[in-house]
C-alpha cells in the first residue's frame, strides 16, 4: 500500500487489529474503527431502515419480524445493526420460496471454533454464564480490542473478547472504559451456541463407555430410578437451558437433543425422533433388537412439581396412542416413559 503512488484511500476489515506498533512494520498511522466506536457505525452492516427498504423493494415486508428475530441484535457504537450476510441470503431464499423458514447462514461461514474453545475451557462459573447468555440475559466482561491471534488462549477473558469482536456476542451497553454488558444478538447465534453445546456434551459423555452403556440399558430394563439418577448427574455436569426468557419449546428441544445424543450410543437400536405415531408425533420412539418398544415423551416443567409433568407426559402418550407405530412394527412389549425437566433437575416415570 505504501509503494502504490496511485492509491489515495484504503479500507481494511477484519476481526482482530493489525499489529502496527512495531519498528519492524511499514504499516502505521492507521485510523481504527472498532465495534464500540461511534464513527462510521452504520457503514459496517445494515441499519433497520436499510433492511426495511430492502424488504419493501422485494415485496417481503411481511417477513420483517422474522428477519429481526433471527438476524438483528448487533450494536455498533450506538447504532442497531443487522448482519448483512444473513439479510441478503434470506431475501434471496424468500424470493424463490415465500414460505421458506429462516436459516442459519452463519454456520457456513465459520467452523465456530471460538464457541468450542470457550466450552472446552469453561469451568463452573463459565458454564453458568453460558446458560445465562442462552437464556437471553447479559453478562459483564472486560473486553480487550487490542488482541492479536496468538493471545487468544492465554486467558478465558480473551475468548470473551474474541466472541464479541467476531459477532457471536454483542454489547447491550458499555459499563465503563473496559467493561461491557454482553449478550447473544439473535436467534441464529443462540442456536449455534446450543448446537455446539450438544455436540460437546455428546462427545464428552460417549467417552465414558461403561457409564453410557449402563444408562442406555436402563430403558429396556424399565429402571426409571437409575435413568433419573444418571440423567440428573449428566444435567448437573453440563450446560443447560435456564428457566428464564427462552421459550418453553426451545427448552424442551434442548433436553430432547441431549437425551437423543445419549441414546444413539446404542447403534443396534432403531431410534426415531418426532416420529408420526397414532394421533400425533412422539418425541422419541425406540425399537430394540429384543423387540422391546420404548416411547419417551418430554415436558419442561412450568414449576418444580416434576411428578405432575411426568404424569402429563404419560397421559399424552395414552391420549395420542404413540405406541401404535411400535405395535405395527412388531414390538412384543412396550415401555412408556414420561420425563420432566426443570433447570438442572429431572424426574422419570414409566409404565
GROMACS .gro file of C-alpha atoms in nm, residues 15-298:
model
  284
   15UNK     CA    1  -1.199  -0.926   1.343
   16UNK     CA    2  -0.864  -0.859   1.510
   17UNK     CA    3  -0.649  -0.550   1.490
   18UNK     CA    4  -0.338  -0.536   1.276
   19UNK     CA    5  -0.020  -0.522   1.479
   20UNK     CA    6   0.116  -0.182   1.383
   21UNK     CA    7   0.301  -0.054   1.691
   22UNK     CA    8   0.629  -0.210   1.581
   23UNK     CA    9   0.951  -0.064   1.449
   24UNK     CA   10   0.970  -0.359   1.207
   25UNK     CA   11   0.644  -0.292   1.020
   26UNK     CA   12   0.594  -0.043   0.742
   27UNK     CA   13   0.222  -0.028   0.814
   28UNK     CA   14   0.139   0.253   1.053
   29UNK     CA   15  -0.068   0.568   1.104
   30UNK     CA   16  -0.397   0.380   1.060
   31UNK     CA   17  -0.736   0.512   1.164
   32UNK     CA   18  -0.906   0.230   1.360
   33UNK     CA   19  -1.284   0.200   1.389
   34UNK     CA   20  -1.387  -0.071   1.637
   35UNK     CA   21  -1.728  -0.213   1.722
   36UNK     CA   22  -1.758   0.032   2.009
   37UNK     CA   23  -1.656   0.339   1.809
   38UNK     CA   24  -1.945   0.569   1.716
   39UNK     CA   25  -1.781   0.688   1.394
   40UNK     CA   26  -1.894   0.515   1.075
   41UNK     CA   27  -2.102   0.257   1.268
   42UNK     CA   28  -2.374   0.238   1.002
   43UNK     CA   29  -2.114   0.157   0.735
   44UNK     CA   30  -2.039  -0.196   0.856
   45UNK     CA   31  -2.383  -0.356   0.843
   46UNK     CA   32  -2.745  -0.288   0.753
   47UNK     CA   33  -2.947  -0.045   0.963
   48UNK     CA   34  -3.311  -0.115   1.038
   49UNK     CA   35  -3.420   0.138   0.776
   50UNK     CA   36  -3.198  -0.023   0.512
   51UNK     CA   37  -3.347  -0.365   0.588
   52UNK     CA   38  -3.699  -0.219   0.572
   53UNK     CA   39  -3.619  -0.062   0.234
   54UNK     CA   40  -3.481  -0.391   0.102
   55UNK     CA   41  -3.785  -0.589   0.216
   56UNK     CA   42  -4.017  -0.331   0.061
   57UNK     CA   43  -3.823  -0.339  -0.268
   58UNK     CA   44  -3.864  -0.717  -0.292
   59UNK     CA   45  -4.225  -0.713  -0.158
   60UNK     CA   46  -4.123  -0.910   0.152
   61UNK     CA   47  -4.236  -0.672   0.427
   62UNK     CA   48  -4.445  -0.945   0.595
   63UNK     CA   49  -4.116  -1.115   0.688
   64UNK     CA   50  -3.978  -0.815   0.881
   65UNK     CA   51  -4.047  -0.962   1.225
   66UNK     CA   52  -3.873  -1.293   1.145
   67UNK     CA   53  -3.580  -1.108   0.990
   68UNK     CA   54  -3.541  -0.904   1.308
   69UNK     CA   55  -3.567  -1.202   1.542
   70UNK     CA   56  -3.306  -1.404   1.354
   71UNK     CA   57  -3.058  -1.154   1.212
   72UNK     CA   58  -3.078  -0.826   1.407
   73UNK     CA   59  -2.946  -0.751   1.754
   74UNK     CA   60  -2.600  -0.606   1.699
   75UNK     CA   61  -2.496  -0.270   1.838
   76UNK     CA   62  -2.207  -0.091   1.667
   77UNK     CA   63  -2.129   0.216   1.872
   78UNK     CA   64  -2.484   0.328   1.944
   79UNK     CA   65  -2.637   0.210   1.614
   80UNK     CA   66  -2.854  -0.106   1.594
   81UNK     CA   67  -2.727  -0.324   1.308
   82UNK     CA   68  -2.844  -0.633   1.116
   83UNK     CA   69  -2.597  -0.890   0.986
   84UNK     CA   70  -2.580  -0.805   0.613
   85UNK     CA   71  -2.481  -1.156   0.500
   86UNK     CA   72  -2.791  -1.306   0.663
   87UNK     CA   73  -3.029  -1.039   0.534
   88UNK     CA   74  -2.909  -1.075   0.175
   89UNK     CA   75  -2.921  -1.454   0.182
   90UNK     CA   76  -3.262  -1.480   0.345
   91UNK     CA   77  -3.408  -1.229   0.098
   92UNK     CA   78  -3.269  -1.443  -0.186
   93UNK     CA   79  -3.428  -1.755  -0.036
   94UNK     CA   80  -3.764  -1.582   0.014
   95UNK     CA   81  -3.770  -1.461  -0.344
   96UNK     CA   82  -3.767  -1.825  -0.450
   97UNK     CA   83  -3.999  -1.952  -0.177
   98UNK     CA   84  -4.217  -1.716   0.026
   99UNK     CA   85  -4.294  -1.988   0.281
  100UNK     CA   86  -3.927  -2.067   0.349
  101UNK     CA   87  -3.813  -2.087   0.709
  102UNK     CA   88  -3.520  -1.874   0.831
  103UNK     CA   89  -3.184  -2.047   0.801
  104UNK     CA   90  -2.857  -2.036   0.986
  105UNK     CA   91  -2.632  -1.883   0.721
  106UNK     CA   92  -2.363  -1.801   0.977
  107UNK     CA   93  -2.276  -2.168   1.029
  108UNK     CA   94  -2.141  -2.192   0.673
  109UNK     CA   95  -1.902  -1.900   0.718
  110UNK     CA   96  -1.701  -2.039   1.010
  111UNK     CA   97  -1.601  -2.356   1.185
  112UNK     CA   98  -1.740  -2.196   1.504
  113UNK     CA   99  -1.419  -2.293   1.681
  114UNK     CA  100  -1.450  -1.993   1.912
  115UNK     CA  101  -1.759  -2.137   2.080
  116UNK     CA  102  -1.591  -2.476   2.115
  117UNK     CA  103  -1.281  -2.314   2.265
  118UNK     CA  104  -1.498  -2.134   2.520
  119UNK     CA  105  -1.686  -2.452   2.613
  120UNK     CA  106  -1.371  -2.664   2.631
  121UNK     CA  107  -1.201  -2.416   2.864
  122UNK     CA  108  -1.508  -2.344   3.075
  123UNK     CA  109  -1.526  -2.406   3.447
  124UNK     CA  110  -1.837  -2.394   3.666
  125UNK     CA  111  -1.867  -2.015   3.653
  126UNK     CA  112  -1.823  -2.003   3.275
  127UNK     CA  113  -2.089  -2.270   3.225
  128UNK     CA  114  -2.326  -2.066   3.438
  129UNK     CA  115  -2.251  -1.759   3.225
  130UNK     CA  116  -2.316  -1.951   2.902
  131UNK     CA  117  -2.651  -2.066   3.042
  132UNK     CA  118  -2.741  -1.706   3.121
  133UNK     CA  119  -2.649  -1.592   2.771
  134UNK     CA  120  -2.860  -1.863   2.606
  135UNK     CA  121  -3.149  -1.761   2.830
  136UNK     CA  122  -3.133  -1.408   2.691
  137UNK     CA  123  -2.957  -1.248   2.987
  138UNK     CA  124  -2.643  -1.034   2.982
  139UNK     CA  125  -2.306  -1.087   3.147
  140UNK     CA  126  -2.048  -0.818   3.223
  141UNK     CA  127  -1.697  -0.884   3.094
  142UNK     CA  128  -1.378  -0.686   3.036
  143UNK     CA  129  -1.322  -0.651   2.661
  144UNK     CA  130  -0.980  -0.606   2.505
  145UNK     CA  131  -0.995  -0.495   2.143
  146UNK     CA  132  -0.616  -0.493   2.106
  147UNK     CA  133  -0.576  -0.872   2.091
  148UNK     CA  134  -0.370  -1.049   1.831
  149UNK     CA  135  -0.432  -1.406   1.718
  150UNK     CA  136  -0.154  -1.556   1.930
  151UNK     CA  137  -0.304  -1.415   2.251
  152UNK     CA  138  -0.643  -1.585   2.219
  153UNK     CA  139  -0.584  -1.880   2.450
  154UNK     CA  140  -0.385  -1.704   2.720
  155UNK     CA  141  -0.696  -1.624   2.922
  156UNK     CA  142  -1.066  -1.714   2.919
  157UNK     CA  143  -1.131  -1.337   2.918
  158UNK     CA  144  -0.955  -1.317   2.582
  159UNK     CA  145  -1.206  -1.565   2.441
  160UNK     CA  146  -1.495  -1.346   2.558
  161UNK     CA  147  -1.329  -1.055   2.378
  162UNK     CA  148  -1.295  -1.252   2.054
  163UNK     CA  149  -1.655  -1.374   2.073
  164UNK     CA  150  -1.751  -1.008   2.095
  165UNK     CA  151  -1.533  -0.884   1.809
  166UNK     CA  152  -1.635  -1.172   1.580
  167UNK     CA  153  -2.009  -1.122   1.630
  168UNK     CA  154  -2.102  -1.421   1.845
  169UNK     CA  155  -2.182  -1.171   2.119
  170UNK     CA  156  -2.281  -0.808   2.108
  171UNK     CA  157  -2.295  -0.528   2.360
  172UNK     CA  158  -2.610  -0.418   2.532
  173UNK     CA  159  -2.430  -0.126   2.689
  174UNK     CA  160  -2.086  -0.012   2.799
  175UNK     CA  161  -2.034  -0.020   3.175
  176UNK     CA  162  -1.702   0.164   3.197
  177UNK     CA  163  -1.386   0.210   2.993
  178UNK     CA  164  -1.318  -0.163   2.955
  179UNK     CA  165  -1.630  -0.349   3.075
  180UNK     CA  166  -1.935  -0.425   2.862
  181UNK     CA  167  -2.270  -0.595   2.921
  182UNK     CA  168  -2.266  -0.873   2.661
  183UNK     CA  169  -2.549  -1.080   2.515
  184UNK     CA  170  -2.623  -1.317   2.227
  185UNK     CA  171  -2.753  -1.093   1.947
  186UNK     CA  172  -3.025  -1.305   1.788
  187UNK     CA  173  -3.187  -1.645   1.739
  188UNK     CA  174  -2.940  -1.753   1.472
  189UNK     CA  175  -2.640  -1.721   1.704
  190UNK     CA  176  -2.830  -1.863   2.001
  191UNK     CA  177  -2.898  -2.181   1.803
  192UNK     CA  178  -2.529  -2.200   1.717
  193UNK     CA  179  -2.440  -2.193   2.085
  194UNK     CA  180  -2.697  -2.462   2.164
  195UNK     CA  181  -2.586  -2.691   1.882
  196UNK     CA  182  -2.221  -2.661   1.983
  197UNK     CA  183  -2.308  -2.740   2.345
  198UNK     CA  184  -2.497  -3.052   2.236
  199UNK     CA  185  -2.205  -3.171   2.023
  200UNK     CA  186  -1.965  -3.112   2.312
  201UNK     CA  187  -2.195  -3.294   2.555
  202UNK     CA  188  -2.228  -3.598   2.329
  203UNK     CA  189  -1.852  -3.618   2.278
  204UNK     CA  190  -1.771  -3.597   2.648
  205UNK     CA  191  -2.040  -3.840   2.763
  206UNK     CA  192  -1.968  -4.101   2.494
  207UNK     CA  193  -1.606  -4.110   2.605
  208UNK     CA  194  -1.725  -4.285   2.924
  209UNK     CA  195  -1.834  -4.606   2.753
  210UNK     CA  196  -1.933  -4.819   3.058
  211UNK     CA  197  -2.144  -4.539   3.205
  212UNK     CA  198  -2.331  -4.457   2.886
  213UNK     CA  199  -2.393  -4.830   2.822
  214UNK     CA  200  -2.544  -4.866   3.170
  215UNK     CA  201  -2.764  -4.563   3.109
  216UNK     CA  202  -2.900  -4.695   2.779
  217UNK     CA  203  -2.970  -5.046   2.912
  218UNK     CA  204  -3.184  -4.899   3.189
  219UNK     CA  205  -3.453  -4.805   2.934
  220UNK     CA  206  -3.548  -5.154   2.808
  221UNK     CA  207  -3.500  -5.283   3.165
  222UNK     CA  208  -3.766  -5.042   3.291
  223UNK     CA  209  -3.534  -4.897   3.555
  224UNK     CA  210  -3.677  -4.546   3.584
  225UNK     CA  211  -3.490  -4.476   3.908
  226UNK     CA  212  -3.150  -4.544   3.750
  227UNK     CA  213  -3.238  -4.338   3.443
  228UNK     CA  214  -3.342  -4.049   3.666
  229UNK     CA  215  -3.030  -4.071   3.882
  230UNK     CA  216  -2.788  -4.083   3.589
  231UNK     CA  217  -2.970  -3.819   3.386
  232UNK     CA  218  -2.961  -3.582   3.683
  233UNK     CA  219  -2.585  -3.640   3.707
  234UNK     CA  220  -2.544  -3.558   3.338
  235UNK     CA  221  -2.754  -3.243   3.374
  236UNK     CA  222  -2.557  -3.124   3.674
  237UNK     CA  223  -2.226  -3.155   3.490
  238UNK     CA  224  -2.327  -2.997   3.160
  239UNK     CA  225  -2.465  -2.664   3.037
  240UNK     CA  226  -2.842  -2.642   3.040
  241UNK     CA  227  -3.117  -2.403   2.935
  242UNK     CA  228  -3.204  -2.177   3.226
  243UNK     CA  229  -3.563  -2.116   3.326
  244UNK     CA  230  -3.580  -1.754   3.212
  245UNK     CA  231  -3.671  -1.580   2.888
  246UNK     CA  232  -3.610  -1.864   2.640
  247UNK     CA  233  -3.934  -2.010   2.506
  248UNK     CA  234  -4.061  -2.337   2.655
  249UNK     CA  235  -4.036  -2.517   2.320
  250UNK     CA  236  -3.667  -2.429   2.293
  251UNK     CA  237  -3.603  -2.566   2.641
  252UNK     CA  238  -3.777  -2.893   2.556
  253UNK     CA  239  -3.584  -2.919   2.229
  254UNK     CA  240  -3.256  -2.869   2.416
  255UNK     CA  241  -3.316  -3.156   2.659
  256UNK     CA  242  -3.460  -3.364   2.376
  257UNK     CA  243  -3.134  -3.323   2.186
  258UNK     CA  244  -2.921  -3.412   2.487
  259UNK     CA  245  -3.110  -3.735   2.558
  260UNK     CA  246  -3.124  -3.828   2.192
  261UNK     CA  247  -2.747  -3.794   2.172
  262UNK     CA  248  -2.703  -4.025   2.471
  263UNK     CA  249  -2.939  -4.292   2.340
  264UNK     CA  250  -2.774  -4.302   1.999
  265UNK     CA  251  -2.480  -4.477   2.165
  266UNK     CA  252  -2.681  -4.797   2.109
  267UNK     CA  253  -2.624  -4.831   1.735
  268UNK     CA  254  -2.828  -5.154   1.722
  269UNK     CA  255  -3.144  -4.966   1.819
  270UNK     CA  256  -3.379  -4.802   1.571
  271UNK     CA  257  -3.439  -4.456   1.718
  272UNK     CA  258  -3.699  -4.222   1.571
  273UNK     CA  259  -3.727  -3.859   1.678
  274UNK     CA  260  -4.056  -3.668   1.642
  275UNK     CA  261  -4.197  -3.962   1.450
  276UNK     CA  262  -4.562  -3.978   1.348
  277UNK     CA  263  -4.739  -4.243   1.550
  278UNK     CA  264  -5.102  -4.287   1.649
  279UNK     CA  265  -5.268  -3.946   1.651
  280UNK     CA  266  -4.962  -3.726   1.670
  281UNK     CA  267  -4.584  -3.710   1.683
  282UNK     CA  268  -4.399  -3.878   1.967
  283UNK     CA  269  -4.076  -3.721   2.098
  284UNK     CA  270  -3.874  -4.044   2.078
  285UNK     CA  271  -3.962  -4.398   1.968
  286UNK     CA  272  -3.713  -4.683   2.010
  287UNK     CA  273  -3.714  -5.036   1.869
  288UNK     CA  274  -3.458  -5.269   2.027
  289UNK     CA  275  -3.321  -5.597   1.892
  290UNK     CA  276  -3.511  -5.783   2.163
  291UNK     CA  277  -3.831  -5.636   2.014
  292UNK     CA  278  -3.894  -5.410   2.311
  293UNK     CA  279  -4.052  -5.084   2.207
  294UNK     CA  280  -3.992  -4.764   2.404
  295UNK     CA  281  -4.194  -4.441   2.393
  296UNK     CA  282  -4.045  -4.128   2.551
  297UNK     CA  283  -4.231  -3.801   2.595
  298UNK     CA  284  -4.072  -3.483   2.738
   0.00000   0.00000   0.00000
